[in-house]
Amino acid sequence: MMMIKWFALVPCYTYIISVFIFLILAVTGSIDALGEELKVEEAILTYAPEVPPPITRRNPAKVIIRLESKEVVARLADGVDYTFWTFGGRVPGKFIRIREGDLVEFHFNNHPSSKMPHNIDLHAVTGPGGGAEASFTAPGHSSIFSFRALNPGLYVYHCATAPVGMHIANGMYGLILVEPKVSLPKVDHEYYVMQSEFYTKGKYGMPGRQPFSMKKAIEEKADYVVFNGSVGALSGDNALKAKVGETIRLYIGNGGPSLLSSFHIIGEIFDKVYIEGGSIINTNVQTTSIPAGGSTIVELKLETAGTFTIVDHSIFRAFNKGALAQLKVIGLENKAVYSGKQRDEVYLPEGSRIQTLTNGTSNHTAKSKEERIKFGQQVYEQNCAACHQLNGTGIPSAFPPLAKSDYLNADKKRAISVIINGLSDKIIVNGQTFNGVMPAWHLSDEEIANVLTYIYSSWENSGTIVNPEEVKDTRKKKK
Amino acid sequence: MLLRWYIQLILKRFVAINFILPGIVVFGGSTAIVCSAMVISSSKSNTVQIPAGIYRSFFTERFSSGSDLVFPEIQIDAFTIDRYPVTNGQFLEFVTSNSKWKRDQISNLFADVTYLKHWSGDLELSNNAPFDSPVVYVSWFAAKAYCAWHGKRLPTTTEWEYLASSDLYKGRSNENPQQIILEWYGRPTLEIQPKVGTMPANKLGVYDLHGLVWEWTLDFNSVMIENDDRKGSSSERGLFCGAGALGGLDSSAYADYMRMAFRSSIKGGFTLGNLGFRCAK
Amino acid sequence: MVISAFVVQNKLSIVFLGILLFFLGINSSPKVEASPVAQQRLPQISTVFDLPSVWTDHNKNAFAWKQVSGQTTLVALIYTSCQMSCPLITKELLAIEQKLFDLERKSLRVLLFSFDPARDTVNRLKEYTIKHKLDTKRWTLLTGTDEGARELSVVLGIQFKKLQSGEFAHSNIITVLDQAGKIAYQQQELGKNTEEMLAAIRKVISTK
């Protein structure tokens, strides 16, 4: 009897004890209201193009983010300075990486040297103003607010202080990645790229400290369209780097303020595009759109080496406004994928197959050698001089000379045959090798006789006469 | 004959040199002295008389329910304004005679912890706080007390905006005042403020309204802009009463807009490195 | 012997107590670091009670802040000609007053200051108390000077602006002051966070 009673009591006591412990933990703040135990961690923030390391934990955490707004003077292009308003001291703002379900405690600090108040609207936040209301901060002050990351995705954040367009135009934007619960597949490199425009009083390239032009901004007439805050920020030594065979992922944002981006990497195709930074994946994409205030994620496997240019394919922005970046892929070239130039050939307008050229038949019948030469010269100038030149010198390595040509003088019949049938063999003329193609010419026997007579009697050639009967004979022997 | 002519000539010259010439010199000189004294004294005089005027409000208002939102034309009575912002030297004089406002004595209600932090001592300026530079790191309460001590007051936001308005902006005719002012706001805050009088005067001779320091006004907290600018005017009943009567604002006056946004971000006890003040009467 | 018997009899309670203390110990470390600037100097502490402005109440008596010293005070700024939210502010304050238990209500005071001294005479204030059936044991309406109203609004962080039409645009902040005059809580928007407000009031009342 005692045993039965004891068995009944043990679960009872266990239950009471565990409820009690739970209450204690809840009261003393060790457990989040939702019943999950939240670890507290400081977010690692990085400057572009670096990205914080992937999140490996499997549970939500309480993440503390400290971000400072600061107004700094820095280089916009060679010889051009600009007063940037920044998140973290540079444009674009620091990259934030959290996980779906995290509880964020956001410390927004406005540096005392700022002239303006600033705030932050994170597109990842569900709540009034995306945090902007709660974070409006005077210079030298700090605001703290909390939010829970409900949706995964890659989100833009930006300042929303009046006048908003100006705050954004001066560089106040960045990206926050909310990793999904099931993390993204591992890749070899991840990079952060953000496109944006700048509107300056002077035109593109005008040196000196350029002030912001509100007029141009309202008219959406950008002077500079750049990746990562300045012309050349991702070029040359600052290019993105990877190795052949690696897969890279680019987290790309468009800070605007106004222009849409047509993002393209010359010579590469995106294997995967997370459309608009969301959850739907497109494959085999050449150029992807990034709305202003939006983002995209692309993944690509690098199959061959080289320097790949990254552009906004609204192409004048790339070549005249600075929307150019570089991806340098090091390693062995893969000729099977891309060979580079294999050879250079002469291009003749009618193509490289031997074709007949019609040039209208002439009915001139020569009655003497002089007449032959005269008519022949006309034929030569109309048909042959284009390649063999008026003075018969030809063009070295391309068209053999007819002047003092050993090949020509050696065999009259062969010369006739060449005009009738064309020639695509390798030949040696006056010691030089020629490997081109001469088309067959649709000329009458008379015309061929005349032109050859002319050629043989010019430029120290043998002086032989060619008559129409010989041409006719050779023609019969064709093929 | 020749001698007499010669002597007469010299006598004439003598008279000229000794009477007429000095006369001219004295007369001309004294006029010059008086004129320049007047100019100097008027430019060095600390206050400017502002005649009555009309200020076109930055915010729209509705005069009665159902009527349209308009930009009211606000009547401004004549007033006197300090020509320059209050300097470190002037403020030092004030705290020396009013120990309640000294850095080590001031209460947390009236200023936050960075009050006068650029001074090297409670009654000592420093290299970062030149005598003739506008005083910064002062709160609204301290500014108000200073003006009261001088028998003056802080200017109202309307008065200040009137002085700062595009109509009174003195510049080249092809310049857009809003753009020029915006450029000044675009420059970063200097660690050491330059002397007062560095920035140009407006048409009435008031200096430094743009590009030197932000300035406190008596009713800085009358700016009804919500923290999140995208909502436009504050039409939220829950937050602001009378919001139905207060409408939008003139978003083309972007320099004015920035000043209003700045005012809505500060509280009375704040002390900032780029915020000073001047007095009015 | 007595002690050991006590322990044996109450061991469950002692175990629970031990666990409680353990977890309280873990969580007692400060969560937020003091900013370095704040540590530079310790300012004099003063509160709303130290404001020098002069106010007259609806019974024509001079007002002194020390009248509410030791009480839990709700403060708002209104004006009697207000058509829109001032009546709502009053209603909200009345509702809060109702929600409190009798004992709690004893130490509650409500102060309504006027933005509009030009029109809000003592008589107008008195009418207002009657119209809204305010319990004047606890409620006091006050009028003073423009300067005093401006100063109080700045101290409490309340925006207000006199419009051309004579109306006032103002924020609807309700402030809870503790017994020493420090701001314990502020409700930014009408009708939001009433539970939070009540909790804050109760916290002040219970702290003596």
PDB file of C-alpha atoms in Angstrom, chain B residues 57 59 61-63 72-75 103-115 140-141 144 218-224 236-246 264 267-269, chain C residues 37-38 40-52 79 82-86 147 150-151 153-155 157-165 167-173 188-190 192:
ATOM      1  CA  SER B  57       4.520  80.102 -42.549  1.00  0.00           C
ATOM      2  CA  PHE B  59       3.397  74.832 -42.150  1.00  0.00           C
ATOM      3  CA  GLU B  61      -3.102  75.598 -41.327  1.00  0.00           C
ATOM      4  CA  ARG B  62      -6.839  75.355 -41.653  1.00  0.00           C
ATOM      5  CA  PHE B  63      -8.643  78.327 -40.195  1.00  0.00           C
ATOM      6  CA  PRO B  72      -0.842  81.582 -43.225  1.00  0.00           C
ATOM      7  CA  GLU B  73       0.827  84.952 -43.485  1.00  0.00           C
ATOM      8  CA  ILE B  74       1.890  85.649 -39.944  1.00  0.00           C
ATOM      9  CA  GLN B  75       2.144  89.208 -38.755  1.00  0.00           C
ATOM     10  CA  ARG B 103      28.923  73.653 -15.012  1.00  0.00           C
ATOM     11  CA  ASP B 104      29.463  72.086 -11.610  1.00  0.00           C
ATOM     12  CA  GLN B 105      26.285  73.519 -10.159  1.00  0.00           C
ATOM     13  CA  ILE B 106      23.686  73.149 -12.862  1.00  0.00           C
ATOM     14  CA  SER B 107      20.926  70.648 -12.224  1.00  0.00           C
ATOM     15  CA  ASN B 108      20.102  67.682 -14.414  1.00  0.00           C
ATOM     16  CA  LEU B 109      16.709  69.180 -15.134  1.00  0.00           C
ATOM     17  CA  PHE B 110      18.213  72.162 -16.898  1.00  0.00           C
ATOM     18  CA  ALA B 111      21.102  70.633 -18.815  1.00  0.00           C
ATOM     19  CA  ASP B 112      22.488  67.213 -19.606  1.00  0.00           C
ATOM     20  CA  VAL B 113      25.959  65.974 -18.793  1.00  0.00           C
ATOM     21  CA  THR B 114      27.720  67.530 -21.781  1.00  0.00           C
ATOM     22  CA  TYR B 115      26.876  71.115 -20.705  1.00  0.00           C
ATOM     23  CA  TRP B 140      17.487  75.823 -23.758  1.00  0.00           C
ATOM     24  CA  PHE B 141      17.121  76.559 -20.074  1.00  0.00           C
ATOM     25  CA  LYS B 144      16.759  81.371 -21.640  1.00  0.00           C
ATOM     26  CA  LEU B 218      11.790  80.235 -27.391  1.00  0.00           C
ATOM     27  CA  ASP B 219       9.223  77.765 -28.721  1.00  0.00           C
ATOM     28  CA  PHE B 220      11.481  75.232 -30.448  1.00  0.00           C
ATOM     29  CA  ASN B 221       9.041  72.553 -29.304  1.00  0.00           C
ATOM     30  CA  SER B 222       6.239  74.044 -31.373  1.00  0.00           C
ATOM     31  CA  VAL B 223       7.428  72.101 -34.389  1.00  0.00           C
ATOM     32  CA  MET B 224       4.877  69.380 -35.000  1.00  0.00           C
ATOM     33  CA  GLU B 236      -2.608  61.107 -36.049  1.00  0.00           C
ATOM     34  CA  ARG B 237      -5.236  62.216 -33.592  1.00  0.00           C
ATOM     35  CA  GLY B 238      -3.750  60.070 -30.929  1.00  0.00           C
ATOM     36  CA  LEU B 239      -0.428  61.857 -30.993  1.00  0.00           C
ATOM     37  CA  PHE B 240      -1.263  65.433 -31.692  1.00  0.00           C
ATOM     38  CA  CYS B 241      -4.311  67.483 -30.879  1.00  0.00           C
ATOM     39  CA  GLY B 242      -5.287  70.200 -33.268  1.00  0.00           C
ATOM     40  CA  ALA B 243      -3.661  68.215 -36.000  1.00  0.00           C
ATOM     41  CA  GLY B 244      -6.741  68.582 -38.098  1.00  0.00           C
ATOM     42  CA  ALA B 245      -6.082  72.287 -38.165  1.00  0.00           C
ATOM     43  CA  LEU B 246      -2.412  71.870 -38.821  1.00  0.00           C
ATOM     44  CA  SER B 264      11.854  68.360 -33.569  1.00  0.00           C
ATOM     45  CA  LYS B 267      14.698  68.467 -25.971  1.00  0.00           C
ATOM     46  CA  GLY B 268      15.157  71.400 -23.598  1.00  0.00           C
ATOM     47  CA  GLY B 269      18.034  69.907 -21.664  1.00  0.00           C
TER      48      GLY B 269
ATOM     49  CA  VAL C  37      30.336  60.677 -20.718  1.00  0.00           C
ATOM     50  CA  ALA C  38      27.795  60.252 -17.943  1.00  0.00           C
ATOM     51  CA  GLN C  40      32.440  62.522 -16.057  1.00  0.00           C
ATOM     52  CA  ARG C  41      30.497  64.579 -13.581  1.00  0.00           C
ATOM     53  CA  LEU C  42      27.551  64.071 -11.304  1.00  0.00           C
ATOM     54  CA  PRO C  43      25.003  66.834 -11.860  1.00  0.00           C
ATOM     55  CA  GLN C  44      22.773  68.284  -9.218  1.00  0.00           C
ATOM     56  CA  ILE C  45      19.501  66.427  -9.185  1.00  0.00           C
ATOM     57  CA  SER C  46      16.339  68.444  -9.384  1.00  0.00           C
ATOM     58  CA  THR C  47      12.857  67.741 -10.569  1.00  0.00           C
ATOM     59  CA  VAL C  48       9.722  69.414 -11.802  1.00  0.00           C
ATOM     60  CA  PHE C  49       9.173  70.526  -8.225  1.00  0.00           C
ATOM     61  CA  ASP C  50      12.083  72.945  -8.617  1.00  0.00           C
ATOM     62  CA  LEU C  51      10.504  74.858 -11.479  1.00  0.00           C
ATOM     63  CA  PRO C  52      10.093  78.489 -10.537  1.00  0.00           C
ATOM     64  CA  TYR C  79      -6.813  74.203 -22.750  1.00  0.00           C
ATOM     65  CA  CYS C  82     -10.049  72.560 -27.008  1.00  0.00           C
ATOM     66  CA  GLN C  83     -12.563  70.681 -29.132  1.00  0.00           C
ATOM     67  CA  MET C  84     -10.541  67.674 -30.009  1.00  0.00           C
ATOM     68  CA  SER C  85      -8.328  65.681 -27.781  1.00  0.00           C
ATOM     69  CA  CYS C  86      -8.288  67.610 -24.524  1.00  0.00           C
ATOM     70  CA  GLU C 147       6.329  81.494 -20.274  1.00  0.00           C
ATOM     71  CA  ARG C 150       6.251  76.868 -22.366  1.00  0.00           C
ATOM     72  CA  GLU C 151       8.769  75.943 -19.691  1.00  0.00           C
ATOM     73  CA  SER C 153       5.975  71.782 -21.808  1.00  0.00           C
ATOM     74  CA  VAL C 154       9.716  71.679 -22.492  1.00  0.00           C
ATOM     75  CA  VAL C 155      10.454  69.950 -19.201  1.00  0.00           C
ATOM     76  CA  GLY C 157       8.778  66.968 -23.566  1.00  0.00           C
ATOM     77  CA  ILE C 158       5.393  68.092 -24.824  1.00  0.00           C
ATOM     78  CA  GLN C 159       5.223  69.825 -28.214  1.00  0.00           C
ATOM     79  CA  PHE C 160       2.726  72.625 -28.602  1.00  0.00           C
ATOM     80  CA  LYS C 161       2.044  75.452 -31.000  1.00  0.00           C
ATOM     81  CA  LYS C 162      -0.477  78.240 -30.997  1.00  0.00           C
ATOM     82  CA  LEU C 163      -2.118  78.400 -34.392  1.00  0.00           C
ATOM     83  CA  GLN C 164      -3.360  81.430 -36.233  1.00  0.00           C
ATOM     84  CA  SER C 165      -6.930  80.358 -35.606  1.00  0.00           C
ATOM     85  CA  GLU C 167      -6.401  76.794 -31.461  1.00  0.00           C
ATOM     86  CA  PHE C 168      -3.452  74.917 -30.160  1.00  0.00           C
ATOM     87  CA  ALA C 169      -1.747  71.942 -31.760  1.00  0.00           C
ATOM     88  CA  HIS C 170      -0.148  69.886 -29.030  1.00  0.00           C
ATOM     89  CA  SER C 171       0.951  66.401 -28.206  1.00  0.00           C
ATOM     90  CA  ASN C 172      -1.201  64.313 -25.902  1.00  0.00           C
ATOM     91  CA  ILE C 173       1.434  63.100 -23.516  1.00  0.00           C
ATOM     92  CA  GLN C 188       2.809  59.174 -25.795  1.00  0.00           C
ATOM     93  CA  GLU C 189      -0.492  58.398 -27.473  1.00  0.00           C
ATOM     94  CA  LEU C 190      -4.032  58.478 -26.182  1.00  0.00           C
ATOM     95  CA  LYS C 192      -2.499  53.138 -26.187  1.00  0.00           C
TER      96      LYS C 192
END
